[in-house]
Amino acid sequence: MLFNSIEFLFFLPITFLLYWFVFKSLKIQNLFIVIASYIFYGWWDWRFLILIALTTFCSFLSGVLLEKFEESRKIQKAISAGNILLNLSILCLFKYYNFFRENLTYLFHSMGIELDWVTIDVLLPVGISFYTFQALSYTIDVYQHKIKPTHDIVAFFAFISFFPQLVAGPIERATHLLPQFLKERNFSYEKAVDGMRQILWGLFKKMVVADNCAIAVNTIFADYQSLDGSHLLLGAIFFTFQIYGDFSGYSDIAIGVARLFGINLMRNFNYPYFSRDIAEFWRRWHISLTTWFRDYIYFPLGGSRCSKWKTMRNTAIIFLVSGFWHGANWTFVCWGAYHALLFFPLLLLGTNRKYTNTVAQGRWLPSVKEAFQMISTFLLAVIGWIIFRAETIHQAWDYIVCMVTKFDFSMPAHGKDPLIYIAILLVVEWLQREKQFGLQLEEKGIFRYRFVRWALYYIVFITTFLLAGEQEDFIYFQF
């Protein structure tokens, strides 16, 4: 079920009303959340429910067993490793089986050896990487004594399957989200209104910015060899904003919907295209995933508390794993390697933590230096997104070469509407860069008048549906 679908337009208010005004006890609310979430997820394919239920039950059981064998660290280690291996095996089977089969077949064929593989037509479950990582965080946190295991199986099922963030994040930690299902929740009008504002801004980013950019992106990438460099650059920029509007838009909607149900989800994007270097970009892009890799892979490997060489090794591993997490294609691995190479100079110079504040804080405009840093970082990200969008590494390289060698400084004949929508997005988010999202307005100045705020919301709402592009699936559903 898509957030921007007619089905969800009916699903959300019905679920909201039943949740707050019919099912008022905590346990019944949690059970209702599980049922609603399984309806939401099963809307794509009911068979997906078997897999998420298996993942959830095994992770819940691992927590119970870890507590039971508290006195034996050896048994606990085996239980934790077993559940992690089970979840990763399921993920690899559904997401990476065909990738490994094809690449191993090609490798052995080049050596004159023919392999006869069993062919499996694997249907990739929507969002499997997201809920698998969420389940893994629980087992690891219980094993590391960061959280006590829960015996409330309904609350645990609600934690794993919570429908707003089920299929594309944010990837929540058990330490943050699970406790919220174990305590009473009270309706807050202010929180609900704030959630609605964030939903509205997320819909604008998805339906107006991302979906309109997608039309031009699909056209340009499909016929890139016959187009001039200015068109190719525009196509790359459009995809840069398509994936941002699409993914950050989903996160805004998810966070806003969760607030309607009294649940707080972590922030997943913090205006990444205003970053002054690649390190800052990765602190602001897909925050829930980057911090997951940091806490569960980078730190255990030694993090930065080791030699420069080992720190660079750990960083490379994180970026390569992050790339491979996105999909079973060498383009994603190459995209991860590309960002690792951009990160290394900052690491060697010790400037990877230089920019942790908001750019041009307290000022209307950035300095010349800040503007140059943001533009150069943005262009480096654009090149990375070409690799990410391409179907093969050869296509990515060919696209970049054509973009550079055939550039003629001409104004592309099409795609002007998305440029206007992108400009609106950038202006709003620049003015709101110290806020959580674009429509989080302070009640001061002209916005101290309620009718002005509501007039703005109605304008954004009407504009979103009038200017919406062709409906597209959220890009990160495939991951």
Short mmCIF file of C-alpha atoms in Angstrom, two decimals:
data_model
loop_
_atom_site.label_atom_id
_atom_site.label_comp_id
_atom_site.label_asym_id
_atom_site.label_seq_id
_atom_site.Cartn_x
_atom_site.Cartn_y
_atom_site.Cartn_z
CA MET A 1 0.00 0.00 0.00
CA LEU A 2 1.54 3.28 -1.10
CA PHE A 3 1.39 6.39 1.08
CA ASN A 4 0.23 8.38 -1.96
CA SER A 5 -2.55 5.96 -2.93
CA ILE A 6 -6.34 6.06 -2.64
CA GLU A 7 -6.21 2.93 -0.46
CA PHE A 8 -3.99 4.64 2.10
CA LEU A 9 -6.22 7.72 2.03
CA PHE A 10 -8.96 5.53 3.52
CA PHE A 11 -6.70 3.23 5.55
CA LEU A 12 -5.04 5.97 7.63
CA PRO A 13 -8.11 7.81 9.04
CA ILE A 14 -9.95 4.55 9.76
CA THR A 15 -6.91 3.16 11.57
CA PHE A 16 -6.43 6.44 13.44
CA LEU A 17 -10.03 6.62 14.65
CA LEU A 18 -10.18 2.99 15.75
CA TYR A 19 -6.81 3.26 17.48
CA TRP A 20 -7.70 6.27 19.66
CA PHE A 21 -11.46 6.05 20.10
CA VAL A 22 -12.28 2.32 20.08
CA PHE A 23 -9.18 0.39 21.21
CA LYS A 24 -8.10 2.39 24.24
CA SER A 25 -6.09 -0.09 26.34
CA LEU A 26 -2.36 -0.48 25.64
CA LYS A 27 -2.44 -4.19 24.81
CA ILE A 28 -5.43 -3.85 22.50
CA GLN A 29 -3.84 -0.85 20.78
CA ASN A 30 -0.64 -2.81 20.20
CA LEU A 31 -2.57 -5.77 18.84
CA PHE A 32 -4.50 -3.45 16.56
CA ILE A 33 -1.23 -1.91 15.33
CA VAL A 34 0.03 -5.41 14.45
CA ILE A 35 -3.18 -6.27 12.57
CA ALA A 36 -3.22 -2.92 10.73
CA SER A 37 0.48 -3.25 9.88
CA TYR A 38 0.01 -6.76 8.49
CA ILE A 39 -2.91 -5.55 6.36
CA PHE A 40 -0.75 -2.66 5.14
CA TYR A 41 2.20 -4.95 4.32
CA GLY A 42 0.12 -7.81 2.94
CA TRP A 43 -1.54 -5.41 0.49
CA TRP A 44 1.42 -6.02 -1.86
CA ASP A 45 1.52 -9.80 -1.48
CA TRP A 46 0.14 -11.84 1.43
CA ARG A 47 3.10 -14.24 1.15
CA PHE A 48 5.37 -11.49 2.48
CA LEU A 49 3.61 -11.85 5.84
CA ILE A 50 5.02 -15.34 6.40
CA LEU A 51 8.56 -14.07 6.13
CA ILE A 52 8.18 -11.05 8.41
CA ALA A 53 6.31 -13.16 10.98
CA LEU A 54 9.15 -15.73 10.96
CA THR A 55 11.80 -13.03 11.35
CA THR A 56 9.85 -11.39 14.16
CA PHE A 57 9.15 -14.60 16.10
CA CYS A 58 12.73 -15.87 15.87
CA SER A 59 14.10 -12.52 17.05
CA PHE A 60 11.61 -12.42 19.94
CA LEU A 61 12.54 -15.99 20.92
CA SER A 62 16.25 -15.17 20.78
CA GLY A 63 15.69 -12.42 23.37
CA VAL A 64 13.84 -14.78 25.70
CA LEU A 65 16.57 -17.43 25.37
CA LEU A 66 19.34 -14.89 25.91
CA GLU A 67 17.73 -13.98 29.23
CA LYS A 68 17.22 -17.62 30.17
CA PHE A 69 20.90 -18.43 29.68
CA GLU A 70 22.16 -15.26 31.31
CA GLU A 71 24.83 -17.10 33.25
CA SER A 72 26.38 -18.76 30.21
CA ARG A 73 27.99 -16.26 27.88
CA LYS A 74 28.98 -19.09 25.54
CA ILE A 75 25.38 -20.22 25.04
CA GLN A 76 24.25 -16.61 24.69
CA LYS A 77 26.83 -16.09 21.98
CA ALA A 78 25.57 -19.15 20.11
CA ILE A 79 21.93 -17.98 20.39
CA SER A 80 22.77 -14.48 19.19
CA ALA A 81 24.93 -15.74 16.34
CA GLY A 82 22.27 -18.26 15.35
CA ASN A 83 19.53 -15.65 15.08
CA ILE A 84 21.78 -13.22 13.22
CA LEU A 85 22.82 -15.98 10.80
CA LEU A 86 19.19 -17.00 10.26
CA ASN A 87 18.05 -13.45 9.48
CA LEU A 88 21.00 -12.73 7.21
CA SER A 89 20.51 -16.06 5.42
CA ILE A 90 16.88 -15.18 4.69
CA LEU A 91 17.95 -11.74 3.47
CA CYS A 92 20.71 -13.16 1.26
CA LEU A 93 18.46 -15.86 -0.20
CA PHE A 94 15.76 -13.45 -1.29
CA LYS A 95 17.94 -10.48 -2.19
CA TYR A 96 21.31 -11.84 -3.31
CA TYR A 97 20.85 -15.46 -4.49
CA ASN A 98 20.55 -14.63 -8.19
CA PHE A 99 23.41 -12.10 -7.94
CA PHE A 100 25.83 -14.67 -6.54
CA ARG A 101 24.58 -17.36 -8.91
CA GLU A 102 25.13 -15.21 -11.99
CA ASN A 103 28.54 -13.94 -10.91
CA LEU A 104 29.87 -17.34 -9.87
CA THR A 105 28.59 -18.86 -13.11
CA TYR A 106 30.41 -16.16 -15.09
CA LEU A 107 33.61 -16.59 -13.02
CA PHE A 108 33.77 -20.36 -13.48
CA HIS A 109 32.77 -20.06 -17.14
CA SER A 110 35.80 -17.83 -17.71
CA MET A 111 37.92 -20.69 -16.32
CA GLY A 112 36.27 -23.23 -18.59
CA ILE A 113 34.06 -24.73 -15.89
CA GLU A 114 30.32 -24.88 -16.41
CA LEU A 115 28.13 -24.79 -13.31
CA ASP A 116 24.61 -26.19 -13.24
CA TRP A 117 22.70 -24.08 -10.71
CA VAL A 118 19.22 -24.64 -9.42
CA THR A 119 17.14 -21.80 -10.83
CA ILE A 120 14.92 -20.07 -8.29
CA ASP A 121 12.42 -17.41 -9.28
CA VAL A 122 12.77 -15.26 -6.17
CA LEU A 123 10.27 -12.50 -5.47
CA LEU A 124 12.00 -9.82 -3.40
CA PRO A 125 9.80 -8.93 -0.41
CA VAL A 126 9.22 -5.19 -0.07
CA GLY A 127 11.44 -3.57 2.57
CA ILE A 128 13.10 -6.82 3.68
CA SER A 129 16.42 -5.06 4.40
CA PHE A 130 14.72 -2.53 6.67
CA TYR A 131 12.83 -4.85 8.99
CA THR A 132 15.67 -7.40 9.00
CA PHE A 133 18.12 -4.79 10.27
CA GLN A 134 15.59 -3.63 12.84
CA ALA A 135 15.22 -7.20 14.12
CA LEU A 136 19.00 -7.66 14.19
CA SER A 137 19.41 -4.54 16.30
CA TYR A 138 17.19 -6.07 18.98
CA THR A 139 19.18 -9.31 19.25
CA ILE A 140 22.51 -7.48 19.30
CA ASP A 141 21.33 -4.92 21.87
CA VAL A 142 19.98 -7.65 24.17
CA TYR A 143 23.21 -9.61 23.84
CA GLN A 144 25.24 -6.47 24.65
CA HIS A 145 22.94 -5.67 27.62
CA LYS A 146 21.82 -2.37 26.10
CA ILE A 147 18.19 -3.38 26.53
CA LYS A 148 16.35 -6.00 28.54
CA PRO A 149 14.47 -8.63 26.51
CA THR A 150 10.72 -8.19 26.37
CA HIS A 151 8.21 -10.94 27.14
CA ASP A 152 5.38 -8.99 25.52
CA ILE A 153 5.19 -10.69 22.14
CA VAL A 154 2.44 -8.40 20.84
CA ALA A 155 4.48 -5.28 21.62
CA PHE A 156 7.47 -6.87 19.94
CA PHE A 157 5.48 -7.70 16.80
CA ALA A 158 4.28 -4.08 16.78
CA PHE A 159 7.89 -2.87 17.07
CA ILE A 160 9.04 -4.86 14.04
CA SER A 161 5.96 -4.36 11.85
CA PHE A 162 4.89 -0.77 12.71
CA PHE A 163 3.43 0.17 9.34
CA PRO A 164 4.63 3.80 8.90
CA GLN A 165 8.30 2.78 8.81
CA LEU A 166 7.98 -0.89 7.91
CA VAL A 167 9.03 -0.88 4.26
CA ALA A 168 11.47 2.04 3.93
CA GLY A 169 12.52 3.10 7.41
CA PRO A 170 13.72 4.91 9.35
CA ILE A 171 15.49 1.78 10.65
CA GLU A 172 14.67 2.05 14.33
CA ARG A 173 16.67 0.66 17.24
CA ALA A 174 15.03 -1.50 19.84
CA THR A 175 16.39 0.84 22.53
CA HIS A 176 14.38 3.73 21.08
CA LEU A 177 11.19 2.31 19.56
CA LEU A 178 10.35 -0.83 21.56
CA PRO A 179 9.93 0.97 24.92
CA GLN A 180 7.31 3.19 23.29
CA PHE A 181 5.11 0.13 22.72
CA LEU A 182 5.49 -0.92 26.36
CA LYS A 183 4.01 2.21 27.95
CA GLU A 184 0.67 3.99 27.77
CA ARG A 185 0.26 6.50 24.96
CA ASN A 186 -2.00 9.54 25.15
CA PHE A 187 -3.36 11.53 22.25
CA SER A 188 -1.69 14.90 21.77
CA TYR A 189 -3.36 17.44 19.51
CA GLU A 190 -0.13 19.41 19.10
CA LYS A 191 1.82 16.28 18.18
CA ALA A 192 -0.88 15.19 15.73
CA VAL A 193 -0.98 18.60 14.01
CA ASP A 194 2.80 18.62 13.76
CA GLY A 195 2.63 15.13 12.26
CA MET A 196 0.10 16.28 9.67
CA ARG A 197 2.39 19.15 8.65
CA GLN A 198 5.28 16.73 8.15
CA ILE A 199 3.08 14.34 6.17
CA LEU A 200 2.03 17.22 3.90
CA TRP A 201 5.63 18.28 3.29
CA GLY A 202 6.63 14.67 2.60
CA LEU A 203 3.81 14.32 0.05
CA PHE A 204 4.96 17.50 -1.69
CA LYS A 205 8.52 16.20 -1.95
CA LYS A 206 7.36 12.84 -3.25
CA MET A 207 4.45 13.72 -5.54
CA VAL A 208 5.59 17.08 -6.92
CA VAL A 209 9.39 16.99 -6.82
CA ALA A 210 10.31 13.30 -7.07
CA ASP A 211 7.54 12.07 -9.38
CA ASN A 212 7.93 14.98 -11.84
CA CYS A 213 11.71 14.54 -11.87
CA ALA A 214 11.20 10.82 -12.51
CA ILE A 215 9.51 11.49 -15.86
CA ALA A 216 12.53 13.40 -17.17
CA VAL A 217 15.04 11.03 -15.56
CA ASN A 218 13.51 7.94 -17.16
CA THR A 219 13.48 9.62 -20.57
CA ILE A 220 17.07 10.91 -20.38
CA PHE A 221 18.66 7.75 -18.98
CA ALA A 222 16.84 5.58 -21.54
CA ASP A 223 18.27 7.61 -24.45
CA TYR A 224 21.43 9.12 -22.96
CA GLN A 225 23.74 8.20 -25.86
CA SER A 226 21.89 10.44 -28.29
CA LEU A 227 21.66 13.48 -26.01
CA ASP A 228 24.11 16.30 -25.43
CA GLY A 229 26.01 16.83 -22.19
CA SER A 230 23.76 19.57 -20.86
CA HIS A 231 20.77 17.21 -21.05
CA LEU A 232 22.76 14.47 -19.31
CA LEU A 233 23.83 16.82 -16.51
CA LEU A 234 20.22 17.90 -16.10
CA GLY A 235 19.12 14.25 -15.98
CA ALA A 236 21.69 13.52 -13.28
CA ILE A 237 20.58 16.56 -11.25
CA PHE A 238 16.95 15.55 -11.65
CA PHE A 239 17.74 12.07 -10.33
CA THR A 240 19.65 13.63 -7.44
CA PHE A 241 16.46 15.41 -6.40
CA GLN A 242 14.21 12.52 -7.38
CA ILE A 243 15.88 10.15 -4.94
CA TYR A 244 16.02 12.83 -2.24
CA GLY A 245 12.41 13.89 -2.68
CA ASP A 246 11.33 10.27 -2.89
CA PHE A 247 13.23 8.87 0.09
CA SER A 248 13.21 11.86 2.44
CA GLY A 249 9.58 12.39 1.46
CA TYR A 250 8.79 8.82 2.55
CA SER A 251 10.65 9.40 5.83
CA ASP A 252 8.72 12.62 6.48
CA ILE A 253 5.41 10.85 5.87
CA ALA A 254 6.45 7.90 8.05
CA ILE A 255 7.55 10.14 10.93
CA GLY A 256 4.40 12.25 10.62
CA VAL A 257 2.07 9.24 10.54
CA ALA A 258 3.83 7.72 13.55
CA ARG A 259 3.26 10.96 15.50
CA LEU A 260 -0.48 10.60 14.84
CA PHE A 261 -0.30 7.38 16.85
CA GLY A 262 1.78 8.85 19.66
CA ILE A 263 5.04 7.28 18.45
CA ASN A 264 8.29 9.19 17.85
CA LEU A 265 10.57 7.92 15.08
CA MET A 266 14.15 9.06 14.60
CA ARG A 267 15.05 11.70 12.04
CA ASN A 268 16.33 10.19 8.79
CA PHE A 269 17.38 13.24 6.73
CA ASN A 270 18.85 16.58 7.74
CA TYR A 271 19.05 18.65 4.54
CA PRO A 272 22.00 16.68 3.07
CA TYR A 273 22.38 18.84 -0.05
CA PHE A 274 23.46 21.77 2.13
CA SER A 275 26.53 19.81 3.25
CA ARG A 276 30.00 21.31 3.02
CA ASP A 277 31.88 18.05 2.52
CA ILE A 278 31.12 14.37 1.94
CA ALA A 279 31.52 13.49 5.62
CA GLU A 280 28.81 15.99 6.52
CA PHE A 281 26.67 14.66 3.67
CA TRP A 282 26.74 11.17 5.21
CA ARG A 283 25.85 12.52 8.64
CA ARG A 284 22.76 14.04 7.05
CA TRP A 285 21.72 11.35 4.52
CA HIS A 286 19.78 8.20 5.54
CA ILE A 287 20.85 8.78 9.13
CA SER A 288 19.20 5.62 10.50
CA LEU A 289 21.23 3.37 8.17
CA THR A 290 24.57 5.14 8.50
CA THR A 291 24.35 5.14 12.30
CA TRP A 292 23.30 1.45 12.21
CA PHE A 293 26.44 0.54 10.28
CA ARG A 294 28.50 2.78 12.55
CA ASP A 295 27.27 1.16 15.77
CA TYR A 296 27.06 -2.49 14.68
CA ILE A 297 29.95 -2.81 12.21
CA TYR A 298 32.31 0.20 12.31
CA PHE A 299 32.72 0.41 16.09
CA PRO A 300 33.15 -3.37 16.58
CA LEU A 301 35.89 -3.30 13.91
CA GLY A 302 37.71 -0.68 15.95
CA GLY A 303 36.20 2.46 14.49
CA SER A 304 38.67 5.32 14.45
CA ARG A 305 40.38 4.26 17.67
CA CYS A 306 43.19 2.53 15.81
CA SER A 307 45.84 3.29 13.22
CA LYS A 308 45.04 5.43 10.18
CA TRP A 309 45.33 2.37 7.95
CA LYS A 310 42.85 0.35 9.98
CA THR A 311 40.51 3.33 10.24
CA MET A 312 40.56 3.64 6.44
CA ARG A 313 39.97 -0.12 6.18
CA ASN A 314 36.98 0.11 8.52
CA THR A 315 35.61 3.08 6.59
CA ALA A 316 35.98 1.23 3.28
CA ILE A 317 34.14 -1.79 4.69
CA ILE A 318 31.27 0.40 5.86
CA PHE A 319 30.84 2.08 2.48
CA LEU A 320 31.13 -1.17 0.53
CA VAL A 321 28.63 -2.92 2.79
CA SER A 322 26.34 0.10 2.56
CA GLY A 323 26.52 -0.03 -1.22
CA PHE A 324 25.81 -3.77 -1.29
CA TRP A 325 22.92 -3.31 1.16
CA HIS A 326 21.20 -1.18 -1.45
CA GLY A 327 20.99 -3.92 -4.00
CA ALA A 328 22.44 -6.95 -5.75
CA ASN A 329 24.30 -5.06 -8.46
CA TRP A 330 27.94 -4.04 -8.89
CA THR A 331 26.80 -0.46 -9.48
CA PHE A 332 25.83 -0.16 -5.82
CA VAL A 333 29.18 -1.58 -4.69
CA CYS A 334 30.93 0.87 -7.03
CA TRP A 335 28.81 3.71 -5.62
CA GLY A 336 29.90 2.75 -2.10
CA ALA A 337 33.56 2.55 -3.17
CA TYR A 338 33.28 5.96 -4.84
CA HIS A 339 32.08 7.58 -1.62
CA ALA A 340 34.78 5.79 0.37
CA LEU A 341 37.42 7.32 -1.93
CA LEU A 342 35.90 10.76 -1.38
CA PHE A 343 35.92 10.18 2.38
CA PHE A 344 39.57 9.05 2.66
CA PRO A 345 41.22 12.51 2.21
CA LEU A 346 39.02 13.95 4.96
CA LEU A 347 39.95 11.03 7.20
CA LEU A 348 43.68 11.41 6.54
CA LEU A 349 43.55 15.16 7.21
CA GLY A 350 41.42 14.69 10.32
CA THR A 351 38.69 16.99 9.00
CA ASN A 352 35.89 14.43 8.70
CA ARG A 353 34.22 15.87 11.83
CA LYS A 354 34.81 19.51 10.94
CA TYR A 355 31.25 20.43 10.02
CA THR A 356 28.72 19.37 12.63
CA ASN A 357 26.77 22.62 12.86
CA THR A 358 24.16 24.11 10.53
CA VAL A 359 25.61 25.94 7.55
CA ALA A 360 25.29 29.75 7.69
CA GLN A 361 23.75 29.48 11.12
CA GLY A 362 21.98 32.70 12.09
CA ARG A 363 22.50 34.18 8.61
CA TRP A 364 20.26 34.49 5.55
CA LEU A 365 22.97 33.57 3.05
CA PRO A 366 26.13 31.43 3.09
CA SER A 367 29.57 32.94 2.65
CA VAL A 368 31.34 32.57 -0.70
CA LYS A 369 33.43 29.75 0.79
CA GLU A 370 30.36 27.93 2.13
CA ALA A 371 28.55 28.32 -1.19
CA PHE A 372 31.54 26.86 -3.06
CA GLN A 373 31.78 23.97 -0.57
CA MET A 374 28.08 23.15 -0.89
CA ILE A 375 28.12 23.30 -4.70
CA SER A 376 31.25 21.15 -5.00
CA THR A 377 29.91 18.58 -2.51
CA PHE A 378 26.60 18.54 -4.35
CA LEU A 379 28.31 17.90 -7.71
CA LEU A 380 30.33 15.05 -6.21
CA ALA A 381 27.07 13.56 -4.94
CA VAL A 382 25.53 13.98 -8.41
CA ILE A 383 28.30 11.87 -9.96
CA GLY A 384 27.68 9.22 -7.32
CA TRP A 385 23.96 9.19 -8.11
CA ILE A 386 24.72 8.54 -11.79
CA ILE A 387 26.54 5.35 -10.72
CA PHE A 388 23.64 4.49 -8.41
CA ARG A 389 20.99 5.02 -11.11
CA ALA A 390 22.79 3.19 -13.93
CA GLU A 391 21.97 -0.44 -14.66
CA THR A 392 25.63 -1.42 -15.20
CA ILE A 393 29.04 0.05 -14.39
CA HIS A 394 29.69 0.37 -18.11
CA GLN A 395 26.53 2.44 -18.54
CA ALA A 396 27.49 4.67 -15.61
CA TRP A 397 30.95 5.30 -17.06
CA ASP A 398 29.56 5.88 -20.55
CA TYR A 399 26.97 8.34 -19.18
CA ILE A 400 29.62 10.35 -17.31
CA VAL A 401 31.98 10.38 -20.32
CA CYS A 402 29.18 11.52 -22.65
CA MET A 403 28.12 14.18 -20.15
CA VAL A 404 31.64 15.64 -20.02
CA THR A 405 32.78 15.25 -23.64
CA LYS A 406 29.51 16.29 -25.30
CA PHE A 407 28.78 19.25 -23.03
CA ASP A 408 27.80 22.30 -25.09
CA PHE A 409 26.37 24.74 -22.52
CA SER A 410 23.02 24.76 -24.30
CA MET A 411 19.77 25.09 -22.39
CA PRO A 412 17.88 21.78 -22.44
CA ALA A 413 14.57 22.02 -24.25
CA HIS A 414 12.54 20.12 -21.67
CA GLY A 415 12.37 19.64 -17.94
CA LYS A 416 11.68 23.24 -16.90
CA ASP A 417 8.77 22.38 -14.57
CA PRO A 418 10.87 20.09 -12.33
CA LEU A 419 13.46 22.87 -12.07
CA ILE A 420 10.78 25.18 -10.66
CA TYR A 421 9.70 22.54 -8.12
CA ILE A 422 13.31 21.90 -7.14
CA ALA A 423 13.84 25.64 -6.65
CA ILE A 424 10.80 25.82 -4.36
CA LEU A 425 12.09 22.84 -2.38
CA LEU A 426 15.55 24.38 -1.98
CA VAL A 427 14.24 27.79 -0.93
CA VAL A 428 11.85 26.36 1.66
CA GLU A 429 14.41 23.94 3.11
CA TRP A 430 17.14 26.58 3.17
CA LEU A 431 14.90 28.92 5.16
CA GLN A 432 13.89 26.01 7.44
CA ARG A 433 17.31 24.33 7.67
CA GLU A 434 17.40 24.69 11.46
CA LYS A 435 13.99 23.01 11.76
CA GLN A 436 13.06 19.33 11.55
CA PHE A 437 11.17 19.72 8.26
CA GLY A 438 10.05 22.30 5.73
CA LEU A 439 6.61 23.14 7.15
CA GLN A 440 7.56 23.30 10.82
CA LEU A 441 6.55 26.92 11.34
CA GLU A 442 7.16 29.06 14.39
CA GLU A 443 4.23 31.16 15.53
CA LYS A 444 5.95 34.49 15.08
CA GLY A 445 6.04 37.21 12.44
CA ILE A 446 3.33 36.72 9.85
CA PHE A 447 2.92 33.09 10.95
CA ARG A 448 1.68 34.13 14.38
CA TYR A 449 -1.73 34.43 12.71
CA ARG A 450 -3.46 31.08 12.56
CA PHE A 451 -5.32 31.85 9.34
CA VAL A 452 -2.00 32.59 7.58
CA ARG A 453 -0.55 29.24 8.63
CA TRP A 454 -3.65 27.33 7.58
CA ALA A 455 -3.83 29.23 4.29
CA LEU A 456 -0.26 28.12 3.58
CA TYR A 457 -1.09 24.50 4.42
CA TYR A 458 -4.08 24.55 2.08
CA ILE A 459 -1.97 26.08 -0.70
CA VAL A 460 0.65 23.35 -0.32
CA PHE A 461 -2.07 20.68 -0.18
CA ILE A 462 -3.87 21.87 -3.30
CA THR A 463 -0.59 22.49 -5.14
CA THR A 464 0.62 18.99 -4.32
CA PHE A 465 -2.36 17.32 -5.94
CA LEU A 466 -2.57 19.73 -8.88
CA LEU A 467 1.11 19.46 -9.80
CA ALA A 468 1.67 15.79 -8.90
CA GLY A 469 3.57 13.76 -11.48
CA GLU A 470 2.72 10.24 -12.57
CA GLN A 471 2.50 7.97 -9.52
CA GLU A 472 5.75 6.09 -8.96
CA ASP A 473 6.67 3.48 -6.37
CA PHE A 474 9.03 4.73 -3.68
CA ILE A 475 12.57 3.97 -4.89
CA TYR A 476 13.72 2.43 -1.61
CA PHE A 477 10.93 -0.18 -1.61
CA GLN A 478 13.29 -2.34 -3.69
CA PHE A 479 15.90 -2.28 -0.94
#
